[in-house]
Structures are given as C-alpha cells and as structure tokens.
CSV table of C-alpha atoms and ligand atoms in Angstrom, one decimal:
chain,number,residue,atom,x,y,z
A,29,MET,CA,-143.6,-3.3,-173.7
A,30,SER,CA,-144.8,-6.2,-175.7
A,31,ALA,CA,-143.5,-9.7,-175.1
A,32,ALA,CA,-140.1,-10.5,-176.5
A,33,PRO,CA,-140.2,-12.3,-179.8
A,34,SER,CA,-139.7,-16.0,-179.4
A,35,ASN,CA,-138.2,-18.4,-181.9
A,36,SER,CA,-139.2,-21.4,-179.8
A,37,SER,CA,-141.4,-22.6,-182.7
A,38,TRP,CA,-138.5,-22.9,-185.1
A,39,PRO,CA,-138.2,-26.6,-185.9
A,40,GLY,CA,-134.7,-26.8,-187.3
A,41,VAL,CA,-133.7,-26.8,-191.0
A,42,ILE,CA,-135.0,-30.2,-192.0
A,43,ARG,CA,-138.6,-29.6,-190.8
A,44,ARG,CA,-138.6,-26.0,-192.0
A,45,TYR,CA,-137.4,-26.9,-195.5
A,46,ALA,CA,-138.4,-30.5,-195.8
A,47,GLU,CA,-140.0,-30.0,-199.2
A,48,TYR,CA,-136.6,-29.1,-200.7
A,49,LEU,CA,-134.7,-31.9,-199.0
A,50,PRO,CA,-134.3,-35.7,-199.6
A,51,VAL,CA,-136.3,-36.7,-196.5
A,52,THR,CA,-139.5,-38.6,-195.9
A,53,ASP,CA,-141.8,-39.2,-193.0
A,54,ALA,CA,-139.7,-42.2,-192.2
A,55,THR,CA,-136.5,-40.1,-191.7
A,56,PRO,CA,-135.6,-39.9,-188.0
A,57,VAL,CA,-134.8,-36.2,-187.7
A,58,VAL,CA,-131.8,-35.6,-185.5
A,59,THR,CA,-131.8,-31.9,-184.8
A,60,LEU,CA,-130.5,-29.4,-182.3
A,61,LEU,CA,-132.9,-26.7,-183.8
A,62,GLU,CA,-130.1,-25.4,-186.0
A,63,GLY,CA,-130.6,-22.6,-188.6
A,64,ASN,CA,-132.7,-19.5,-188.4
A,65,THR,CA,-129.5,-17.5,-187.8
A,66,PRO,CA,-129.6,-13.7,-187.9
A,67,LEU,CA,-128.9,-11.7,-191.0
A,68,VAL,CA,-127.2,-8.7,-189.5
A,69,PRO,CA,-126.8,-5.4,-191.3
A,70,VAL,CA,-123.3,-3.9,-190.7
A,71,PRO,CA,-123.4,-0.3,-191.9
A,72,GLN,CA,-120.5,0.8,-189.6
A,73,PHE,CA,-118.2,-1.8,-191.1
A,74,VAL,CA,-119.2,-0.7,-194.6
A,75,GLU,CA,-118.5,2.9,-193.8
A,76,ALA,CA,-115.1,2.0,-192.3
A,77,ILE,CA,-114.0,0.3,-195.5
A,78,GLY,CA,-115.4,3.1,-197.7
A,79,GLY,CA,-118.1,1.0,-199.3
A,80,LYS,CA,-121.3,2.4,-200.8
A,81,PHE,CA,-123.5,-0.7,-200.5
A,82,ASP,CA,-125.6,-2.7,-198.0
A,83,LEU,CA,-123.9,-5.6,-196.3
A,84,PHE,CA,-125.6,-8.3,-194.3
A,85,LEU,CA,-123.8,-10.9,-192.4
A,86,LYS,CA,-125.3,-14.4,-192.1
A,87,TYR,CA,-124.2,-15.1,-188.5
A,88,GLU,CA,-123.7,-18.8,-188.6
A,89,GLY,CA,-121.7,-18.8,-185.4
A,90,LEU,CA,-125.0,-18.7,-183.6
A,91,ASN,CA,-125.8,-22.3,-184.6
A,92,PRO,CA,-125.9,-25.0,-181.8
A,93,THR,CA,-122.2,-25.9,-182.1
A,94,CYS,CA,-121.3,-22.3,-183.2
A,95,SER,CA,-120.7,-23.0,-186.9
A,96,PHE,CA,-122.6,-23.5,-190.2
A,97,LYS,CA,-121.7,-27.2,-190.2
A,98,ASP,CA,-124.8,-27.9,-188.1
A,99,ARG,CA,-127.1,-27.4,-191.1
A,100,GLY,CA,-125.3,-30.1,-193.0
A,101,MET,CA,-124.8,-32.3,-190.0
A,102,THR,CA,-128.5,-32.5,-189.1
A,103,MET,CA,-129.1,-34.0,-192.6
A,104,ALA,CA,-126.0,-36.3,-192.7
A,105,VAL,CA,-126.7,-37.8,-189.2
A,106,SER,CA,-130.4,-38.1,-189.8
A,107,LYS,CA,-129.8,-40.0,-193.0
A,108,ALA,CA,-127.1,-42.1,-191.4
A,109,LYS,CA,-129.6,-43.1,-188.7
A,110,GLU,CA,-132.3,-43.8,-191.2
A,111,ARG,CA,-130.1,-46.4,-192.9
A,112,GLY,CA,-129.0,-47.9,-189.6
A,113,ALA,CA,-125.4,-46.7,-189.4
A,114,LYS,CA,-123.8,-46.9,-185.9
A,115,VAL,CA,-120.6,-44.9,-186.4
A,116,VAL,CA,-120.0,-41.6,-188.1
A,117,VAL,CA,-116.5,-40.5,-189.0
A,118,CYS,CA,-115.0,-37.3,-190.4
A,119,ALA,CA,-111.7,-35.5,-191.0
A,120,SER,CA,-111.8,-31.9,-189.8
A,121,THR,CA,-110.1,-28.6,-189.3
A,122,GLY,CA,-112.3,-28.5,-186.2
A,123,ASN,CA,-115.9,-27.4,-186.9
A,124,THR,CA,-117.1,-30.4,-188.8
A,125,SER,CA,-115.8,-32.6,-185.9
A,126,ALA,CA,-117.5,-30.4,-183.3
A,127,SER,CA,-120.8,-30.7,-185.2
A,128,ALA,CA,-120.5,-34.4,-186.0
A,129,ALA,CA,-119.7,-35.2,-182.4
A,130,ALA,CA,-122.7,-33.2,-181.1
A,131,TYR,CA,-125.2,-34.7,-183.6
A,132,ALA,CA,-123.9,-38.2,-183.1
A,133,ALA,CA,-124.4,-37.8,-179.3
A,134,ARG,CA,-127.9,-36.6,-180.0
A,135,ALA,CA,-128.5,-39.6,-182.2
A,136,GLY,CA,-127.0,-42.1,-179.8
A,137,MET,CA,-124.3,-43.0,-182.3
A,138,ARG,CA,-120.5,-43.3,-182.0
A,139,CYS,CA,-118.4,-40.6,-183.5
A,140,VAL,CA,-114.7,-40.7,-184.6
A,141,VAL,CA,-112.9,-37.6,-185.7
A,142,LEU,CA,-109.5,-37.2,-187.4
A,143,LEU,CA,-107.9,-33.8,-186.8
A,144,PRO,CA,-104.6,-32.4,-188.0
A,145,HIS,CA,-102.4,-32.6,-184.9
A,146,GLY,CA,-101.6,-29.2,-183.4
A,147,LYS,CA,-103.6,-27.2,-186.0
A,148,ILE,CA,-107.1,-27.1,-184.3
A,149,ALA,CA,-108.4,-24.1,-182.5
A,150,LEU,CA,-108.9,-24.6,-178.8
A,151,GLY,CA,-112.6,-24.3,-178.6
A,152,LYS,CA,-113.2,-26.8,-181.4
A,153,MET,CA,-110.9,-29.3,-179.6
A,154,ALA,CA,-112.9,-28.8,-176.4
A,155,GLN,CA,-116.1,-29.5,-178.3
A,156,ALA,CA,-115.0,-32.9,-179.8
A,157,LEU,CA,-113.7,-34.0,-176.4
A,158,MET,CA,-116.8,-32.8,-174.5
A,159,TYR,CA,-119.3,-34.4,-176.8
A,160,GLY,CA,-117.3,-37.6,-176.3
A,161,ALA,CA,-116.0,-38.3,-179.8
A,162,THR,CA,-113.1,-40.7,-180.3
A,163,THR,CA,-110.6,-37.9,-181.1
A,164,ILE,CA,-107.6,-38.8,-183.2
A,165,ALA,CA,-104.8,-36.3,-183.9
A,166,VAL,CA,-103.2,-37.2,-187.2
A,167,GLU,CA,-99.6,-36.1,-187.6
A,168,GLY,CA,-100.4,-34.6,-191.0
A,169,ASN,CA,-102.7,-32.0,-192.5
A,170,PHE,CA,-106.5,-32.1,-193.2
A,171,ASP,CA,-106.1,-33.4,-196.7
A,172,GLN,CA,-104.2,-36.5,-195.5
A,173,ALA,CA,-106.8,-37.1,-192.8
A,174,LEU,CA,-109.6,-36.9,-195.3
A,175,ASN,CA,-107.8,-39.4,-197.5
A,176,ILE,CA,-107.8,-41.8,-194.6
A,177,VAL,CA,-111.5,-41.1,-193.9
A,178,ARG,CA,-112.3,-41.9,-197.6
A,179,GLU,CA,-110.6,-45.3,-197.1
A,180,LEU,CA,-112.5,-45.9,-193.9
A,181,GLY,CA,-115.7,-45.2,-195.8
A,182,GLU,CA,-114.9,-47.8,-198.4
A,183,THR,CA,-115.0,-50.5,-195.7
A,184,GLY,CA,-118.8,-49.9,-195.5
A,185,GLN,CA,-118.6,-50.0,-191.7
A,186,VAL,CA,-118.9,-46.3,-191.0
A,187,GLU,CA,-120.8,-43.3,-192.3
A,188,VAL,CA,-118.5,-40.5,-193.6
A,189,VAL,CA,-120.0,-37.1,-192.7
A,190,ASN,CA,-117.5,-34.9,-194.5
A,191,SER,CA,-119.1,-32.8,-197.3
A,192,ILE,CA,-118.2,-35.6,-199.8
A,193,ASN,CA,-121.5,-36.9,-198.2
A,194,PRO,CA,-124.1,-35.3,-200.5
A,195,PHE,CA,-126.6,-34.9,-197.6
A,196,ARG,CA,-124.2,-32.4,-196.1
A,197,ILE,CA,-124.5,-30.1,-199.1
A,198,GLU,CA,-128.3,-30.6,-199.0
A,199,GLY,CA,-128.5,-29.3,-195.5
A,200,GLN,CA,-126.1,-26.5,-196.0
A,201,LYS,CA,-128.1,-25.1,-198.9
A,202,THR,CA,-130.8,-24.0,-196.5
A,203,ALA,CA,-128.7,-21.0,-195.5
A,204,ALA,CA,-129.3,-19.6,-199.0
A,205,PHE,CA,-133.1,-20.2,-198.6
A,206,GLU,CA,-133.0,-18.3,-195.3
A,207,ILE,CA,-131.2,-15.4,-196.9
A,208,CYS,CA,-133.7,-15.2,-199.7
A,209,ASP,CA,-136.6,-15.5,-197.2
A,210,ALA,CA,-135.2,-12.6,-195.2
A,211,LEU,CA,-134.3,-10.3,-198.0
A,212,GLY,CA,-137.3,-11.1,-200.3
A,213,ASP,CA,-134.8,-12.1,-203.0
A,214,ALA,CA,-131.2,-13.2,-203.5
A,215,PRO,CA,-128.5,-10.6,-202.9
A,216,ASP,CA,-126.4,-9.2,-205.7
A,217,PHE,CA,-123.2,-10.7,-204.4
A,218,HIS,CA,-122.5,-13.5,-201.9
A,219,PHE,CA,-119.1,-13.5,-200.2
A,220,LEU,CA,-117.8,-16.5,-198.2
A,221,PRO,CA,-114.7,-18.2,-197.1
A,222,VAL,CA,-113.6,-21.3,-199.0
A,223,GLY,CA,-111.7,-24.3,-197.7
A,224,ASN,CA,-112.9,-27.7,-198.7
A,225,ALA,CA,-115.4,-25.9,-201.0
A,226,GLY,CA,-118.6,-27.7,-199.8
A,227,ASN,CA,-120.3,-24.5,-198.6
A,228,ILE,CA,-119.9,-22.4,-201.8
A,229,THR,CA,-121.2,-25.4,-203.7
A,230,ALA,CA,-124.2,-25.7,-201.3
A,231,TYR,CA,-125.1,-22.0,-201.4
A,232,TRP,CA,-125.0,-22.0,-205.1
A,233,LYS,CA,-127.3,-25.1,-205.2
A,234,GLY,CA,-129.6,-23.4,-202.8
A,235,TYR,CA,-129.9,-20.1,-204.6
A,236,ARG,CA,-130.5,-21.9,-207.9
A,237,GLU,CA,-133.1,-24.2,-206.5
A,238,TYR,CA,-135.0,-21.4,-204.8
A,239,GLN,CA,-135.0,-19.4,-208.1
A,240,GLY,CA,-136.2,-22.6,-209.9
A,241,VAL,CA,-139.3,-22.8,-207.7
A,242,GLY,CA,-140.0,-19.1,-208.0
A,243,LYS,CA,-139.1,-18.3,-204.4
A,244,SER,CA,-136.5,-15.7,-205.6
A,245,ASP,CA,-136.1,-13.9,-208.9
A,246,THR,CA,-132.4,-13.3,-209.1
A,247,LEU,CA,-129.1,-15.1,-208.5
A,248,PRO,CA,-126.1,-13.7,-206.7
A,249,ARG,CA,-122.5,-13.6,-208.0
A,250,MET,CA,-120.6,-16.1,-205.8
A,251,CYS,CA,-117.4,-14.6,-204.4
A,252,GLY,CA,-115.2,-17.1,-202.7
A,253,TRP,CA,-112.1,-16.2,-200.7
A,254,GLN,CA,-109.2,-18.4,-199.7
A,255,ALA,CA,-106.2,-17.7,-197.5
A,256,ALA,CA,-103.1,-16.9,-199.5
A,257,GLY,CA,-101.1,-19.8,-198.0
A,258,ALA,CA,-104.0,-22.3,-198.7
A,259,ALA,CA,-105.4,-21.1,-202.1
A,260,PRO,CA,-105.4,-24.1,-204.4
A,261,LEU,CA,-108.5,-23.0,-206.3
A,262,VAL,CA,-107.0,-19.6,-207.0
A,263,ASP,CA,-103.6,-20.9,-207.9
A,264,GLY,CA,-105.1,-23.7,-210.0
A,265,GLN,CA,-103.4,-26.6,-208.3
A,266,PRO,CA,-103.3,-28.5,-205.0
A,267,VAL,CA,-101.1,-27.0,-202.3
A,268,ALA,CA,-99.0,-29.7,-200.6
A,269,ASN,CA,-98.3,-27.8,-197.4
A,270,PRO,CA,-101.2,-25.3,-196.8
A,271,ASN,CA,-100.7,-22.8,-194.1
A,272,THR,CA,-102.7,-19.9,-192.6
A,273,ILE,CA,-103.7,-18.5,-189.3
A,274,ALA,CA,-107.3,-19.3,-190.3
A,275,THR,CA,-106.9,-22.9,-189.5
A,276,ALA,CA,-110.5,-23.7,-190.5
A,277,ILE,CA,-109.6,-23.2,-194.1
A,278,ARG,CA,-106.1,-24.6,-194.0
A,279,ILE,CA,-106.8,-27.0,-196.9
A,280,GLY,CA,-104.7,-27.8,-199.9
A,281,ASN,CA,-106.8,-30.1,-202.0
A,282,PRO,CA,-110.6,-29.2,-201.7
A,283,ALA,CA,-113.0,-32.1,-202.1
A,284,SER,CA,-115.6,-30.0,-203.8
A,285,TRP,CA,-113.1,-28.4,-206.3
A,286,THR,CA,-115.5,-28.7,-209.3
A,287,GLY,CA,-118.5,-27.6,-207.4
A,288,ALA,CA,-116.8,-24.4,-206.3
A,289,MET,CA,-115.4,-23.6,-209.8
A,290,ASP,CA,-118.8,-24.3,-211.3
A,291,ALA,CA,-120.5,-21.9,-208.8
A,292,VAL,CA,-118.0,-19.1,-209.6
A,293,ARG,CA,-118.2,-19.6,-213.4
A,294,GLU,CA,-122.0,-20.0,-213.6
A,295,SER,CA,-122.7,-17.1,-211.3
A,296,GLU,CA,-120.0,-14.8,-212.9
A,297,GLY,CA,-118.5,-14.5,-209.5
A,298,LEU,CA,-114.9,-14.8,-208.5
A,299,ILE,CA,-112.4,-16.8,-206.4
A,300,ASP,CA,-109.5,-15.0,-204.9
A,301,LYS,CA,-107.1,-14.9,-202.0
A,302,VAL,CA,-106.1,-12.7,-199.0
A,303,THR,CA,-103.1,-12.7,-196.8
A,304,ASP,CA,-103.1,-13.6,-193.1
A,305,GLU,CA,-102.3,-9.9,-192.4
A,306,GLU,CA,-105.4,-8.8,-194.3
A,307,ILE,CA,-107.5,-11.5,-192.5
A,308,LEU,CA,-106.4,-10.3,-189.1
A,309,HIS,CA,-107.1,-6.7,-190.0
A,310,ALA,CA,-110.7,-7.5,-191.1
A,311,TYR,CA,-111.2,-9.8,-188.1
A,312,LYS,CA,-110.5,-6.9,-185.7
A,313,LEU,CA,-112.2,-4.3,-187.7
A,314,LEU,CA,-115.5,-6.2,-187.7
A,315,ALA,CA,-115.3,-6.8,-183.9
A,316,ARG,CA,-114.5,-3.2,-183.2
A,317,THR,CA,-116.9,-1.5,-185.6
A,318,GLU,CA,-119.9,-3.8,-185.1
A,319,GLY,CA,-119.4,-5.9,-182.0
A,320,ILE,CA,-119.5,-9.1,-184.0
A,321,PHE,CA,-116.8,-11.6,-183.1
A,322,VAL,CA,-116.1,-14.3,-185.7
A,323,GLU,CA,-113.4,-16.8,-186.2
A,324,PRO,CA,-110.5,-15.9,-188.5
A,325,ALA,CA,-111.7,-17.8,-191.5
A,326,CYS,CA,-114.8,-15.6,-191.7
A,327,ALA,CA,-112.6,-12.5,-192.0
A,328,ALA,CA,-111.2,-13.9,-195.4
A,329,PRO,CA,-114.3,-12.7,-197.3
A,330,LEU,CA,-114.4,-9.5,-195.3
A,331,ALA,CA,-110.8,-8.8,-196.3
A,332,GLY,CA,-111.9,-9.8,-199.8
A,333,LEU,CA,-114.6,-7.2,-199.7
A,334,ILE,CA,-112.0,-4.6,-198.7
A,335,LYS,CA,-110.0,-5.6,-201.7
A,336,SER,CA,-113.0,-5.5,-203.9
A,337,VAL,CA,-113.8,-1.9,-202.8
A,338,GLU,CA,-110.2,-0.9,-203.5
A,339,ARG,CA,-110.5,-2.4,-207.0
A,340,ASN,CA,-113.9,-0.7,-207.6
A,341,LEU,CA,-115.6,-4.0,-208.3
A,342,ILE,CA,-118.8,-3.3,-206.3
A,343,PRO,CA,-121.3,-1.0,-207.9
A,344,ALA,CA,-122.9,1.6,-205.5
A,345,GLY,CA,-126.2,0.5,-204.0
A,346,SER,CA,-125.4,-3.3,-204.3
A,347,LEU,CA,-126.9,-5.7,-201.8
A,348,ILE,CA,-124.2,-8.0,-200.4
A,349,ALA,CA,-124.5,-11.1,-198.1
A,350,ALA,CA,-121.5,-12.6,-196.5
A,351,THR,CA,-121.4,-15.8,-194.4
A,352,MET,CA,-119.8,-15.6,-191.0
A,353,THR,CA,-119.2,-19.3,-190.8
A,354,GLY,CA,-118.0,-19.7,-187.2
A,355,HIS,CA,-118.0,-18.0,-183.8
A,356,GLY,CA,-115.0,-16.0,-182.6
A,357,LEU,CA,-114.9,-17.9,-179.3
A,358,LYS,CA,-113.9,-21.0,-181.2
A,359,ASP,CA,-110.4,-19.7,-181.4
A,360,PRO,CA,-109.5,-17.7,-178.3
A,361,ASP,CA,-105.8,-18.0,-178.8
A,362,THR,CA,-105.8,-16.1,-182.1
A,363,ALA,CA,-108.2,-13.5,-180.7
A,364,ILE,CA,-106.0,-12.8,-177.6
A,365,GLY,CA,-102.9,-12.7,-179.8
A,366,ALA,CA,-104.5,-10.4,-182.4
A,367,ALA,CA,-106.2,-8.0,-180.0
A,368,GLY,CA,-103.0,-5.9,-179.7
A,369,PHE,CA,-103.1,-5.4,-176.0
A,370,GLN,CA,-103.4,-7.3,-172.7
A,371,PRO,CA,-105.5,-6.6,-169.6
A,372,THR,CA,-103.9,-3.9,-167.3
A,373,VAL,CA,-103.3,-5.4,-163.9
A,374,VAL,CA,-104.0,-3.0,-161.0
A,375,GLN,CA,-104.3,-2.9,-157.2
A,376,PRO,CA,-107.9,-3.1,-156.1
A,377,THR,CA,-108.4,0.7,-155.6
A,378,ARG,CA,-110.5,3.3,-157.3
A,379,ASP,CA,-107.5,5.5,-158.0
A,380,ALA,CA,-105.6,2.7,-159.7
A,381,VAL,CA,-108.6,2.2,-162.0
A,382,LEU,CA,-109.0,5.9,-162.7
A,383,GLN,CA,-105.4,6.1,-163.6
A,384,VAL,CA,-105.8,3.4,-166.2
A,385,MET,CA,-108.9,5.2,-167.5
A,386,GLY,CA,-106.8,8.3,-167.9
A,387,LEU,CA,-109.1,10.3,-165.6
B,429,LIG,N1,-115.3,-21.3,-192.3
B,429,LIG,C1,-115.2,-22.2,-191.3
B,429,LIG,C2,-115.3,-21.6,-189.9
B,429,LIG,C3,-115.0,-23.5,-191.5
B,429,LIG,O1,-114.9,-24.4,-190.5
B,429,LIG,C4,-114.8,-24.0,-192.8
B,429,LIG,C5,-114.5,-25.4,-193.1
B,429,LIG,C6,-115.0,-23.1,-193.9
B,429,LIG,C7,-115.2,-21.8,-193.6
B,429,LIG,C8,-114.9,-23.5,-195.3
B,429,LIG,O2,-116.0,-24.2,-195.7
B,429,LIG,O3,-114.9,-26.3,-196.4
B,429,LIG,O4,-117.2,-25.8,-197.1
B,429,LIG,O5,-115.3,-24.5,-198.0
B,429,LIG,N2,-114.3,-26.3,-192.2
B,429,LIG,C9,-114.1,-27.7,-192.4
B,429,LIG,C10,-114.0,-28.4,-191.1
B,429,LIG,C11,-113.1,-28.1,-193.4
B,429,LIG,O6,-113.4,-29.5,-191.0
B,429,LIG,O7,-114.5,-27.9,-190.1
B,429,LIG,P1,-115.8,-25.3,-196.9
C-alpha cells in the first residue's frame, strides 16, 4: 500500500491564500494551520431526504478549535499583533471565544471573552477556560454582550475580534476559495447557518473575488438559514429575546445584517428559518446516515434543505455545498438529550450483553 497522504505541508489559510488577503511580509502570521477542511459528499443523507442532487459538506468542525471561526481568527489576531495590540476581546455564543482564546494564547496576547450566561455549550466553555481567557458570563444575551464589546473597542485599549473586525471576514472568505478549488468551480447553491451573519457575508465575498480573478466561472445562490426563535433577518426586524436550542445562532440583531441581505439579493438566494424540532431531526439524520456529527446550528441549513426539497426548489442534478460550521462534540448535552436513548447498563457477562443485542 502506498504511504498515507499527508497534509503536513499545508501552511494555514493566510500563507495559502496570501495573494487574496490584506497581509504583507511584515505581518506576523499567527496560525494553528487552520483550513484545508474536507468537502465530504453525503449521498446517503441526500437519498434519505428524497433529493436528486449532489451535496457536499464543508466540514469546518475539523479546524483546530473545531469551528470555522479559526479562518477569521488567524487573520484578526495576526493583524492585531502586527499593530502591537496586547489584548483581544470578543462577545460570543461560544465558538468565537474558543477560537479567540486559542489564537491569543498562540500569539502571547491576553484574551477577554464575554459570554451569555448559561447559554454556552459545554465544550465551548471548556475551551475558553482551558486556553486561559478571562471569561466573563454576562447576565444577558449575545447582542447585549456585543454592545459592551463595541464600547470597549472605542476605548482604543483592546482589539475587538468579533466579525465587525473586517479581517475576520477576510479570513473566513477562504472557505469559499477551498470549495471552488476542490470542485473546480463554485457550486450551484451554498447553504449555511446564519447568526451574526458574518459568515454568509464572507462566503459571498470569497465567491465573488474568486470569480473576479478567473479562478471560478459561476456564482452560487446563497441560502442562509436561521432558527425560528432567532430569525431577525427573515422576520425583517431585530428579536429582543432570541431563543433556540442551536445556541451558536441565538442572536437577535446580527452585526452583518446588510452583508447578509446583499449576499442573498445579489446571488438570487434566500434567507429562511427552521424550527428547533426540524433542526434536531436533521442533526440526528446526518449523524445516523453519514457518521458526521455536527453541532445543532449546522443542522439549520440541513433542515432548510429538507424544506427546499419539499418545496421543489432544487433542480435535479444541482451541485450543493453546505457549511458544517462546528463539531458535534462542542455540545454534548444537546447530543445526549437528542439521541433518544441512554446506554443500557448490564452485569459484566456475555449473556447480559447478548440479551441486549437481542440474540
Ligand atoms: N454556526 C456556528 C457553529 C457558529 O458558532 C456561528 C456563530 C454560526 C454558525 C453563525 O455564523 O455569526 O457568521 O452568521 N457563532 C458566533 C460565536 C456568533 O460567537 O461563536 P455567523
């Protein structure tokens, strides 16, 4: 057998795509070799939902801190270091804080994270604490925490690394480049979850830029999905008390509101919503048909795809990409609650095990 393929030469997204990013030789690249995530075909999931198209999942949970945030954070923290910042700060539903804390540790910088108290998935909390970030649980929601962070930014003493920092969007657009590089062109549709709306903005920027330099010919229709209890972009107004089991996208007033709506309009895509019940169904279906375990927010676009099939919106033979933004292990509580069964406890004998097996 030939040697296993190695990706050890992958240099991280900044070095790989430097020509498309606002970096120079003087930029100190802070990287954990993020990016280069798999684009996994999922034909069994497609069959299970009655689709007649090809679906590829961009498995961003396989980044260094297990979410897509690392693409933007390598840029934001590198640029913060370049201009001599000592402290990075963010508000987060959990993944941005995990990523900021890791890249700050790597850069030798201090990190302060503001989290909505009691609404953070367990794995994400573990990450912020483990990477040593000053972790502040705000008795309020993400939107309130982000307002405080904006005010902290105005003091000029800290570098804000939420996606209101344009370098975050720059880094995150590299996922669109990777998809085009892997497929040879852009997909027909791109499905993704939408919370603060930075990622849909970043993907659309990436797809347009790649087409602009002739690296791809076509553009996808951008299809963003929100959770029904936190769907300001769909409902057309901010939501004061957003709520959803998909805590990553529990956001009522997205910072990149205009970017998201521009992406949808310009690409002739759509922005729509799915219920928590639909999210949990898609979450389990993906795990059980394909062996891919994502966090609940990722199931929003999958539930959206199921809806789109029911509504006959996807022409046969389409090529669809969907971003699986975070790893399933981020949120073990929701997984254990949603699985629908518990381990069967038995005496340590062969017969007891055979009985459970039904043999
Ligand atoms: N999926 C996951 C797993 C996320 O963590 C987020 C956002 C999104 C989707 C939505 O992306 O905000 O660019 O529209 N998480 C942010 C955070 C808000 O703080 O970790 P978006």
